[in-house]
Amino acid sequence: MINFLLLPILIPLITGVILIFFSKNIIAQRWISGISSLSTIAVSAILVQKIRQDGIQTLDVSSWDAPFGITLVSDMLSALLVLTTSIVACTTLIYSFRSIGQERERFYYYPCFNFLIVGVNGAFTTGDIFNLFVFFEVMLMASYALIVLGGTKIQLRESIKYLLVNIISSALFVITVAYLYSVVGTLNMAHISQRISEVDQPGIITVIAILFLVVFGLKGAVFPLSFWLPGSYNAPPIPVMALFGALLTKVGVYSIMRTYTLLFYHDTGYTSKILATLAILSIIFGLIGALAFADIKKIIIYNIIVAVGVILFGISVMTTDSLTGSVFYLIHDMLIKTTLFLLIGIIISITGTSKLQEISGLIKKYPGLAWTFFLSALSLAGIPPLSGFIGKLLIVKGGFEAGNYLGAAIVLISSLLILLSIMKIFINGFWGTPRSFEGEKKASVKTLMIAPIILIIISILLGVGAEAVYPYISQAAETLVKPEIYIDAVLKE
Amino acid sequence: MKTNDVILQTTTKIVLFIILIFSVFIFFTGHYTPGGGFIGGLLTSGAIVLLLLAFDLKTVKKILPFNYMYMIAAGLLFSIGTGAGAMLFNVPFLTHAYTHIDIPILGELSLHTATIFDLGVFLVVVGVTMTIIQTIGGDE
């Protein structure tokens, strides 16, 4: 079936629309969205397998040939990210069933959830720069609704900031696309890349590349543009926060990855220097935040910025190794950030607070929770048998090969400090004398634990079975290293 | 004190239909002349807003007893359905086609499936506009 690569976008879209009809029937909403997210996982897994066998899949929507219509392109990178997104979505959904609360469920929580997944999957799959903008907006509109849904004071305040920042960055995105269109006269990414290589990246293209970096940096929280993230991500309830932390910034990172490897790869001296500097600053800034706060939500939120920095550093180095590492780390990070957010959500639901000083001795009563948290903390820092290791190893290796010793060293040191910041939660929160907390409900913890346990198992498998996963990742990185593969697949030459 | 707005209400009753007919006209001519689902939908909701100005929220709800949220969802289903319908024939998503429909009085009409897509847009635009206005206007 030629429309197969569309299914991960279409299934959540139809689900979201159908759920509008059942908005008051919570049981039906849960069943329908649960089944649809499971089938999205199945479909995207088959898609990954299909690309492994047959190479890049393209679909010229509405039968218009490549540069003239919208083309959806699913190469290995997109397909893997779509698969990861589906897994993250499904587990977050399972977690939402027990934690989001009936009030929110009755006011279109699940339709918004599905539309967010449509936006993310669409942004990963599209091969058209303006279509990318549209999917960004689909994703952001849904995220505006999710961030404000519930209407508590902090949510209202932070959603205003979030909206303001994103509207400005979207306007800048449109302006940048307009600049690019006036230079190259096309919107199809493969065709843009071809046109740019014909004119050999003059100065104006470098300006546009930096503008894209600003736009996607605002979406993906790269250092000087990440000012909005700690506040905004602190506001919504935990499942929404997990979804945002795992998916939204990563779409920005993916877009930087795509534009910098597919479009602006001819004159990289200047752009990659800026990218590397911003990446290293993001790592440092994120680490300062992660170490400074004694609030478990804030620690994880600042760790997002660190991870964005690490991935971007891999992209800026532009060797095969570092790009492979970036792809691996991106996938690992989406999974592990969801796990961590869901776990601290459980901690908060037990203790009723996110302040680290008020929590201690949880390991006595909740050993399962404690050891799951311990594993995910080790995985986040990149301890060898777990999934965070290989990505970082390849990024560091790429950094040393390319002669960027300072950056690679900072990536290495960052692992240590990430470990420190996350072990601070483990040591203060789980060890020590047990306390009793208000609102302890042991039964609900067990059902909440399902989602993070599934995620940590996948994450461990990703690390232990790296040998089996590696061919997929390296196929994804191959398209990034050799953009001709992508261009040929889209323009069919 | 109740103001007497008989002139406004009488004019509305006449003007309303002119606006509605114009919006339908704009909707159907969208393929060959400026117009289409978006502007047609906005004109229709403009007509309903005029009704809201002349009468009140309750009366308008009695005249047009639609659930506008369902209207949005139905519109989306129309548009997605047009796109997904193409998949049944194993052509790319959203590939449009001519379809022939026999209507007893009008005879055989050659219709383009893009019209159904536009109908979806029309319904979504009317639904969204009216949801916004009714939600802001209503105070229950």
XYZ file of C-alpha atoms in Angstrom:
633
model
C 0.000 0.000 0.000
C 1.585 3.250 -1.102
C -0.063 5.322 1.602
C 1.492 3.306 4.380
C 3.840 5.999 5.644
C 0.868 8.280 6.169
C -0.786 5.964 8.687
C 1.140 7.157 11.777
C -0.262 10.636 11.037
C -3.719 9.568 9.912
C -4.579 7.177 12.762
C -4.194 9.716 15.584
C -5.866 12.385 13.450
C -9.001 10.319 12.871
C -8.952 9.204 16.506
C -8.766 12.794 17.700
C -11.712 13.779 15.516
C -13.848 10.828 16.569
C -13.114 11.482 20.236
C -14.742 14.920 19.945
C -18.070 13.106 19.583
C -17.538 11.156 22.810
C -16.170 13.995 24.906
C -18.305 13.187 27.960
C -17.866 9.411 27.827
C -14.528 8.899 29.542
C -14.439 5.111 29.264
C -14.986 5.238 25.495
C -12.308 7.928 25.173
C -9.776 5.786 27.015
C -10.515 2.669 25.005
C -10.493 4.379 21.617
C -7.308 6.337 22.227
C -5.609 3.309 23.786
C -6.363 1.074 20.825
C -5.402 3.749 18.338
C -2.060 4.407 20.013
C -1.271 0.691 20.075
C -2.044 0.432 16.381
C 0.123 3.500 15.710
C 3.031 1.682 17.354
C 2.367 -1.414 15.237
C 2.128 0.591 12.024
C 5.289 2.581 12.677
C 7.219 -0.578 13.608
C 6.191 -2.139 10.293
C 7.204 1.096 8.563
C 10.686 0.925 10.110
C 11.043 -2.650 8.904
C 9.849 -1.680 5.450
C 12.416 1.103 5.166
C 15.137 -1.256 6.374
C 14.305 -3.529 3.443
C 13.312 -1.176 0.638
C 15.027 2.113 1.476
C 13.409 5.537 1.771
C 9.642 5.649 1.347
C 8.097 8.694 -0.315
C 4.517 9.646 -0.984
C 3.523 12.419 -3.366
C 0.315 13.541 -1.721
C -2.581 14.017 -4.157
C -0.531 12.556 -7.033
C 1.410 15.720 -7.873
C 5.019 14.976 -8.716
C 7.805 15.781 -6.337
C 8.744 19.439 -6.403
C 5.214 20.632 -7.155
C 3.087 18.870 -4.587
C 3.671 18.106 -0.955
C 5.889 15.078 -0.552
C 5.924 13.020 2.606
C 9.286 11.376 3.092
C 9.963 8.643 5.558
C 13.612 7.813 5.789
C 15.010 5.730 8.609
C 15.531 8.742 10.875
C 11.923 9.897 10.574
C 10.553 6.388 10.935
C 12.585 5.680 14.065
C 11.494 8.970 15.595
C 7.876 8.270 14.672
C 8.162 4.850 16.315
C 9.704 6.385 19.445
C 6.982 9.039 19.498
C 4.303 6.363 19.298
C 5.856 4.449 22.185
C 6.165 7.602 24.277
C 2.572 8.538 23.428
C 1.202 5.114 24.308
C 2.955 4.909 27.681
C 2.046 8.477 28.587
C -1.524 7.666 27.678
C -1.541 4.639 29.994
C -0.168 6.878 32.722
C -2.807 9.536 31.993
C -5.649 7.075 32.578
C -4.751 6.931 36.265
C -3.435 10.395 36.888
C -4.908 13.154 34.770
C -8.282 13.375 36.535
C -11.844 13.287 35.248
C -12.232 17.046 35.010
C -9.540 17.302 32.374
C -10.571 14.094 30.622
C -14.039 15.491 30.108
C -12.740 18.668 28.478
C -11.097 17.290 25.357
C -7.864 16.024 26.925
C -7.646 12.986 24.668
C -8.474 14.809 21.403
C -5.743 17.363 22.185
C -3.376 14.530 23.083
C -4.001 12.885 19.708
C -3.651 16.139 17.776
C -0.300 16.701 19.465
C 0.853 13.305 18.218
C -0.421 14.180 14.726
C 1.705 17.309 14.772
C 4.826 15.554 15.997
C 4.545 12.596 13.637
C 3.745 14.927 10.764
C 6.725 17.155 11.485
C 8.992 14.108 11.488
C 7.590 12.788 8.211
C 7.118 15.813 5.990
C 9.425 16.658 3.109
C 8.178 20.181 2.537
C 9.422 23.153 4.512
C 6.100 24.947 4.695
C 4.292 21.753 5.552
C 6.799 21.421 8.386
C 5.609 24.814 9.608
C 1.992 23.693 9.433
C 2.711 20.544 11.423
C 4.653 22.652 13.930
C 1.529 24.747 14.364
C -0.699 21.665 14.720
C 1.630 20.439 17.437
C 1.865 23.832 19.143
C -1.886 24.529 19.079
C -2.504 21.203 20.767
C 0.242 21.955 23.261
C -1.301 25.365 24.053
C -4.542 23.597 24.861
C -2.803 20.945 26.957
C -0.666 23.418 28.887
C -3.644 25.552 29.920
C -6.194 22.749 30.358
C -7.326 22.760 33.971
C -6.911 26.496 34.389
C -4.890 26.711 37.586
C -3.140 29.989 38.280
C 0.367 28.792 37.436
C -0.854 27.197 34.201
C -2.522 30.428 33.094
C 0.572 32.492 33.819
C 3.012 30.140 32.148
C 0.823 29.477 29.121
C 0.842 33.205 28.337
C 4.641 33.167 28.240
C 4.679 29.944 26.258
C 2.171 31.260 23.742
C 3.995 34.542 23.328
C 7.364 32.921 22.690
C 5.959 30.394 20.266
C 3.898 32.894 18.307
C 6.965 35.075 17.850
C 9.083 32.118 16.782
C 6.369 30.937 14.382
C 6.220 34.368 12.792
C 9.981 34.237 12.433
C 9.648 30.780 10.871
C 7.278 32.160 8.223
C 9.617 35.077 7.532
C 12.563 32.705 7.183
C 10.663 30.457 4.805
C 9.721 33.561 2.818
C 13.397 34.559 2.572
C 14.361 31.067 1.501
C 11.537 30.927 -1.036
C 12.575 34.242 -2.541
C 16.126 32.927 -2.988
C 15.532 29.378 -4.211
C 11.925 29.553 -5.425
C 10.807 26.183 -4.118
C 9.512 24.680 -0.888
C 10.246 20.993 -1.332
C 13.240 20.235 0.880
C 15.015 17.969 -1.578
C 14.513 20.526 -4.343
C 15.700 23.360 -2.084
C 18.832 21.355 -1.353
C 19.443 20.852 -5.064
C 18.949 24.548 -5.813
C 21.266 25.578 -2.984
C 23.994 23.290 -4.252
C 23.567 24.862 -7.703
C 24.282 28.336 -6.318
C 26.890 26.974 -3.860
C 25.548 28.633 -0.693
C 26.160 32.378 -1.072
C 26.070 34.678 1.954
C 22.303 35.082 2.026
C 21.848 31.315 2.402
C 24.133 31.337 5.430
C 22.002 34.129 6.906
C 18.906 32.005 6.310
C 20.630 29.028 7.911
C 21.292 31.069 11.041
C 17.686 32.316 11.012
C 16.514 28.714 10.914
C 18.812 27.992 13.828
C 17.155 30.831 15.768
C 13.657 29.576 14.896
C 14.282 25.938 15.718
C 16.427 26.941 18.675
C 13.413 28.757 20.122
C 11.276 25.668 19.608
C 13.944 23.265 20.791
C 15.352 25.264 23.721
C 18.928 25.916 22.648
C 20.834 27.990 25.185
C 20.147 31.704 24.822
C 16.679 30.878 23.476
C 15.740 28.416 26.207
C 14.677 31.042 28.754
C 10.989 30.133 28.427
C 11.369 26.403 29.010
C 11.958 25.979 32.767
C 8.901 28.006 33.708
C 6.533 26.718 31.067
C 7.314 23.041 31.547
C 6.842 23.399 35.283
C 3.184 24.331 34.904
C 1.152 21.490 33.326
C 0.282 18.167 34.999
C 2.852 15.360 34.863
C 1.716 13.353 31.787
C 1.547 16.541 29.727
C 4.936 17.563 31.043
C 6.349 14.170 30.058
C 4.891 14.515 26.591
C 6.328 18.021 26.184
C 9.725 17.096 27.578
C 10.029 14.045 25.379
C 8.585 15.318 22.120
C 8.313 19.075 21.635
C 11.920 20.134 22.033
C 13.031 17.076 20.080
C 11.025 18.197 17.050
C 13.069 21.388 17.078
C 16.268 19.367 17.360
C 15.164 17.095 14.528
C 14.444 20.137 12.349
C 17.928 21.530 13.002
C 19.340 18.103 12.183
C 17.349 17.926 8.948
C 17.986 21.459 7.732
C 21.684 21.446 8.586
C 22.413 18.079 6.971
C 20.047 18.312 4.007
C 19.927 21.983 3.070
C 22.871 23.941 4.447
C 25.808 21.554 4.229
C 27.932 23.286 1.603
C 29.617 26.063 3.539
C 29.672 24.759 7.060
C 32.622 26.641 8.512
C 30.604 29.449 10.018
C 27.314 27.701 10.795
C 28.848 24.689 12.472
C 31.036 26.889 14.634
C 27.970 28.749 15.864
C 26.070 25.492 16.328
C 28.917 23.990 18.359
C 29.216 27.085 20.546
C 25.490 27.172 21.249
C 25.468 23.441 21.951
C 28.265 23.714 24.494
C 26.641 26.744 26.121
C 23.354 24.798 26.331
C 25.125 21.955 28.079
C 26.762 24.308 30.569
C 23.614 26.353 31.181
C 21.481 23.236 31.601
C 23.969 21.741 34.022
C 24.059 24.887 36.128
C 20.270 24.750 36.374
C 20.172 21.025 37.072
C 22.723 21.350 39.865
C 21.348 24.550 41.345
C 17.768 23.510 42.021
C 16.491 21.344 44.848
C 13.182 20.821 43.100
C 12.800 17.461 41.370
C 10.747 18.829 38.473
C 13.270 21.582 37.781
C 16.213 19.159 37.842
C 14.683 17.011 35.109
C 13.590 20.069 33.114
C 17.121 21.496 33.055
C 18.376 18.087 31.988
C 16.317 18.504 28.790
C 18.463 21.508 27.869
C 21.638 19.521 28.536
C 20.463 16.714 26.254
C 19.559 19.182 23.504
C 23.074 20.560 23.770
C 24.666 17.115 23.534
C 22.645 16.192 20.435
C 23.374 19.524 18.769
C 27.067 19.130 19.451
C 26.899 15.816 17.594
C 25.209 17.538 14.666
C 27.716 20.387 14.592
C 30.668 17.994 14.304
C 29.130 16.454 11.135
C 31.112 13.216 10.986
C 29.424 9.854 10.408
C 30.196 8.804 13.969
C 28.865 11.922 15.610
C 25.659 11.942 13.548
C 25.035 8.278 14.348
C 25.633 9.140 17.971
C 23.216 12.062 17.783
C 20.466 9.895 16.320
C 21.029 7.241 18.968
C 21.107 9.792 21.760
C 17.984 11.509 20.433
C 15.973 8.286 20.558
C 17.415 7.307 23.934
C 16.699 10.728 25.346
C 13.055 10.765 24.222
C 12.479 7.475 26.032
C 14.432 8.228 29.175
C 13.039 11.738 29.694
C 9.513 10.339 29.560
C 10.502 7.683 32.098
C 12.000 10.244 34.437
C 9.054 12.616 34.216
C 6.598 9.805 34.880
C 8.690 8.578 37.824
C 8.938 11.975 39.473
C 5.201 12.262 38.856
C 4.758 9.158 40.998
C 7.075 10.583 43.653
C 5.080 13.808 43.690
C 1.790 11.925 43.912
C 3.123 9.998 46.925
C 4.710 12.892 48.763
C 2.545 15.750 47.567
C 5.579 17.964 47.081
C 8.362 18.447 44.584
C 10.800 19.958 47.087
C 13.717 17.663 47.683
C 14.207 18.677 51.333
C 10.761 17.407 52.253
C 11.248 13.940 50.766
C 13.280 11.118 52.271
C 13.358 7.390 52.860
C 11.084 6.363 49.996
C 13.058 3.187 49.314
C 11.664 1.477 52.440
C 8.105 1.560 51.216
C 8.597 1.766 47.457
C 11.592 -0.363 46.471
C 10.302 -0.927 42.926
C 9.973 2.783 42.318
C 13.408 3.397 43.783
C 15.265 0.874 41.671
C 13.446 1.889 38.487
C 14.476 5.445 39.198
C 18.033 4.322 39.877
C 18.210 2.482 36.547
C 16.832 5.394 34.590
C 19.245 7.753 36.340
C 22.188 5.569 35.326
C 20.813 5.364 31.811
C 20.474 9.139 31.623
C 24.090 9.607 32.654
C 25.273 6.998 30.131
C 26.591 4.054 32.161
C 27.763 1.316 29.725
C 25.176 -1.446 29.534
C 22.336 1.081 29.361
C 21.046 3.036 26.394
C 22.632 6.431 27.079
C 26.132 5.090 26.639
C 26.558 4.380 22.943
C 25.098 7.644 21.726
C 27.349 9.697 23.914
C 30.360 7.506 23.129
C 29.913 8.065 19.400
C 29.364 11.796 19.847
C 32.527 12.089 21.930
C 34.455 9.947 19.472
C 33.269 12.141 16.606
C 34.247 15.227 18.557
C 37.777 13.983 19.182
C 38.180 12.841 15.563
C 37.140 16.250 14.293
C 39.582 17.922 16.655
C 36.976 19.631 18.821
C 38.625 18.525 22.057
C 37.044 21.158 24.256
C 33.512 20.271 23.190
C 34.051 16.544 23.507
C 35.585 17.014 26.941
C 32.608 19.098 28.038
C 30.219 16.409 26.813
C 32.170 13.880 28.894
C 32.230 16.043 32.009
C 28.545 16.806 31.547
C 27.746 13.108 32.049
C 29.344 13.244 35.452
C 27.412 16.329 36.491
C 24.141 14.925 35.100
C 24.756 11.875 37.248
C 25.397 14.134 40.234
C 22.203 16.112 39.653
C 20.037 13.025 39.286
C 21.681 11.042 42.083
C 20.928 14.008 44.324
C 17.271 13.056 43.882
C 18.007 9.400 44.553
C 20.168 9.921 47.622
C 18.069 12.630 49.246
C 14.703 11.300 48.260
C 15.021 7.558 48.539
C 17.652 7.057 51.213
C 17.481 8.431 54.739
C 14.892 7.990 57.412
C 11.422 7.086 56.163
C 8.734 9.692 56.653
C 5.019 9.447 56.308
C 3.405 11.619 53.699
C -0.084 12.902 53.272
C -2.093 11.374 50.493
C -0.171 8.140 50.268
C -2.072 5.665 48.167
C -0.107 2.531 47.593
C -2.611 0.936 45.206
C -2.497 3.746 42.682
C 1.301 3.702 42.643
C 1.244 0.151 41.346
C -0.900 1.012 38.350
C 1.054 4.195 37.690
C 4.282 2.195 37.621
C 3.228 0.226 34.512
C 4.179 2.967 32.045
C 7.677 3.780 33.390
C 8.488 0.082 33.727
C 7.598 -0.538 30.080
C 9.753 2.426 29.094
C 12.736 1.395 31.196
C 12.590 -2.116 29.741
C 12.622 -0.692 26.206
C 15.462 1.590 27.189
C 17.501 -1.287 28.653
C 16.856 -3.367 25.540
C 18.027 -0.447 23.425
C 21.282 -0.409 25.372
C 21.877 -4.135 25.716
C 20.702 -4.951 22.214
C 22.646 -2.108 20.637
C 24.166 -4.623 18.251
C 20.727 -5.350 16.808
C 19.607 -1.711 16.794
C 22.812 -0.313 15.330
C 22.094 -1.168 11.651
C 18.872 0.835 11.839
C 20.583 3.804 13.450
C 23.466 3.768 11.009
C 21.035 3.608 8.115
C 19.373 6.703 9.575
C 22.724 8.459 9.876
C 23.688 7.461 6.333
C 20.937 9.678 4.918
C 22.216 12.530 7.046
C 25.783 12.086 5.865
C 24.861 11.626 2.208
C 21.912 13.896 1.434
C 21.997 12.708 -2.200
C 20.200 9.543 -1.094
C 17.325 11.635 0.210
C 17.237 13.925 -2.819
C 17.283 11.053 -5.275
C 14.532 9.241 -3.431
C 12.297 12.308 -3.483
C 12.983 13.644 -6.962
C 13.283 10.132 -8.432
C 16.284 10.642 -10.664
C -35.796 49.129 30.306
C -36.213 47.208 27.110
C -35.231 49.064 23.977
C -37.406 48.615 20.970
C -35.337 47.132 18.150
C -38.084 46.215 15.741
C -36.313 47.917 12.819
C -33.109 45.982 13.432
C -34.968 42.686 13.771
C -37.068 43.207 10.644
C -34.061 44.214 8.550
C -32.136 41.233 9.889
C -34.847 38.845 8.781
C -34.462 40.042 5.195
C -30.714 40.680 5.075
C -29.944 37.333 6.705
C -31.122 35.381 3.700
C -29.225 37.570 1.263
C -26.022 36.972 3.221
C -26.687 33.244 3.452
C -27.348 32.936 -0.269
C -24.246 34.988 -1.004
C -22.165 32.710 1.225
C -23.450 29.620 -0.550
C -22.727 31.296 -3.887
C -19.171 32.109 -2.770
C -18.735 28.542 -1.544
C -19.763 26.939 -4.831
C -17.880 29.291 -7.149
C -14.606 28.749 -5.292
C -13.182 26.504 -7.994
C -13.281 29.075 -10.789
C -13.496 32.472 -9.112
C -12.308 33.874 -5.781
C -14.105 32.208 -2.910
C -14.257 28.767 -1.398
C -14.909 27.037 1.872
C -13.077 29.390 4.179
C -14.624 32.676 3.090
C -18.000 30.995 2.597
C -17.914 29.654 6.126
C -16.963 33.041 7.517
C -19.866 34.684 5.639
C -22.304 32.121 6.990
C -21.093 32.681 10.511
C -21.334 36.412 9.800
C -25.009 35.899 9.067
C -25.477 33.977 12.312
C -23.622 36.691 14.207
C -26.037 39.238 12.753
C -28.848 37.073 14.080
C -27.126 37.054 17.459
C -26.899 40.847 17.444
C -30.534 41.323 16.563
C -31.892 38.655 18.918
C -30.252 36.957 21.869
C -28.239 33.834 22.466
C -31.193 31.712 23.600
C -33.366 32.570 20.616
C -30.582 31.837 18.176
C -29.942 28.500 19.868
C -33.619 27.703 19.408
C -33.535 28.709 15.730
C -30.280 26.857 14.992
C -30.084 23.963 17.442
C -26.624 22.785 16.357
C -23.853 21.518 18.570
C -21.029 23.432 16.964
C -18.350 21.135 18.425
C -19.937 18.264 16.537
C -20.038 20.466 13.449
C -16.257 20.950 13.682
C -15.700 17.217 14.083
C -18.058 16.431 11.199
C -16.251 18.931 8.982
C -12.921 17.359 9.827
C -14.348 13.929 9.068
C -15.560 15.160 5.661
C -12.118 16.503 4.781
C -10.166 13.533 6.106
C -12.693 11.192 4.527
C -12.144 12.779 1.109
C -8.422 12.253 1.514
C -8.698 8.769 2.925
C -11.209 7.779 0.263
C -8.392 8.057 -2.263
C -6.519 5.393 -0.321
C -9.214 2.839 -1.135
C -8.308 3.116 -4.802
C -4.605 2.735 -3.999
C -3.657 6.208 -5.147
C -1.848 8.730 -2.901
C -3.779 10.381 -0.094
C -5.903 13.354 -1.138
C -5.886 12.470 -4.833
C -9.096 14.031 -6.081
C -11.392 12.696 -8.762
C -14.542 13.438 -10.705
C -17.546 11.589 -9.497
C -20.861 11.353 -11.275
C -23.947 11.628 -9.144
C -27.458 11.152 -10.482
C -29.881 13.551 -8.895
C -33.499 13.084 -10.005
C -34.430 16.685 -10.779
C -31.057 18.107 -11.813
C -29.964 15.130 -13.873
C -26.441 13.797 -13.928
C -23.975 16.166 -12.271
C -20.240 15.919 -12.656
C -18.830 16.803 -9.262
C -15.297 17.169 -8.052
C -14.349 15.566 -4.725
C -12.498 18.759 -3.822
C -15.954 20.206 -3.137
C -16.443 17.697 -0.334
C -13.090 18.739 1.093
C -14.241 22.336 0.879
C -17.500 21.435 2.563
C -15.422 20.115 5.436
C -13.527 23.405 5.589
C -16.837 25.273 5.482
C -18.268 23.299 8.412
C -15.090 23.660 10.480
C -14.950 27.418 9.911
C -18.614 27.905 10.848
C -18.213 25.592 13.840
C -15.056 27.241 15.138
C -16.345 30.805 14.701
C -19.667 30.071 16.350
C -18.034 28.129 19.205
C -15.741 31.069 19.919
C -18.528 33.642 19.776
C -21.038 31.617 21.778
C -18.462 30.720 24.421
C -17.363 34.318 24.885
C -20.902 35.669 24.601
C -22.616 33.177 26.894
C -22.292 33.636 30.627
C -23.902 30.483 32.029
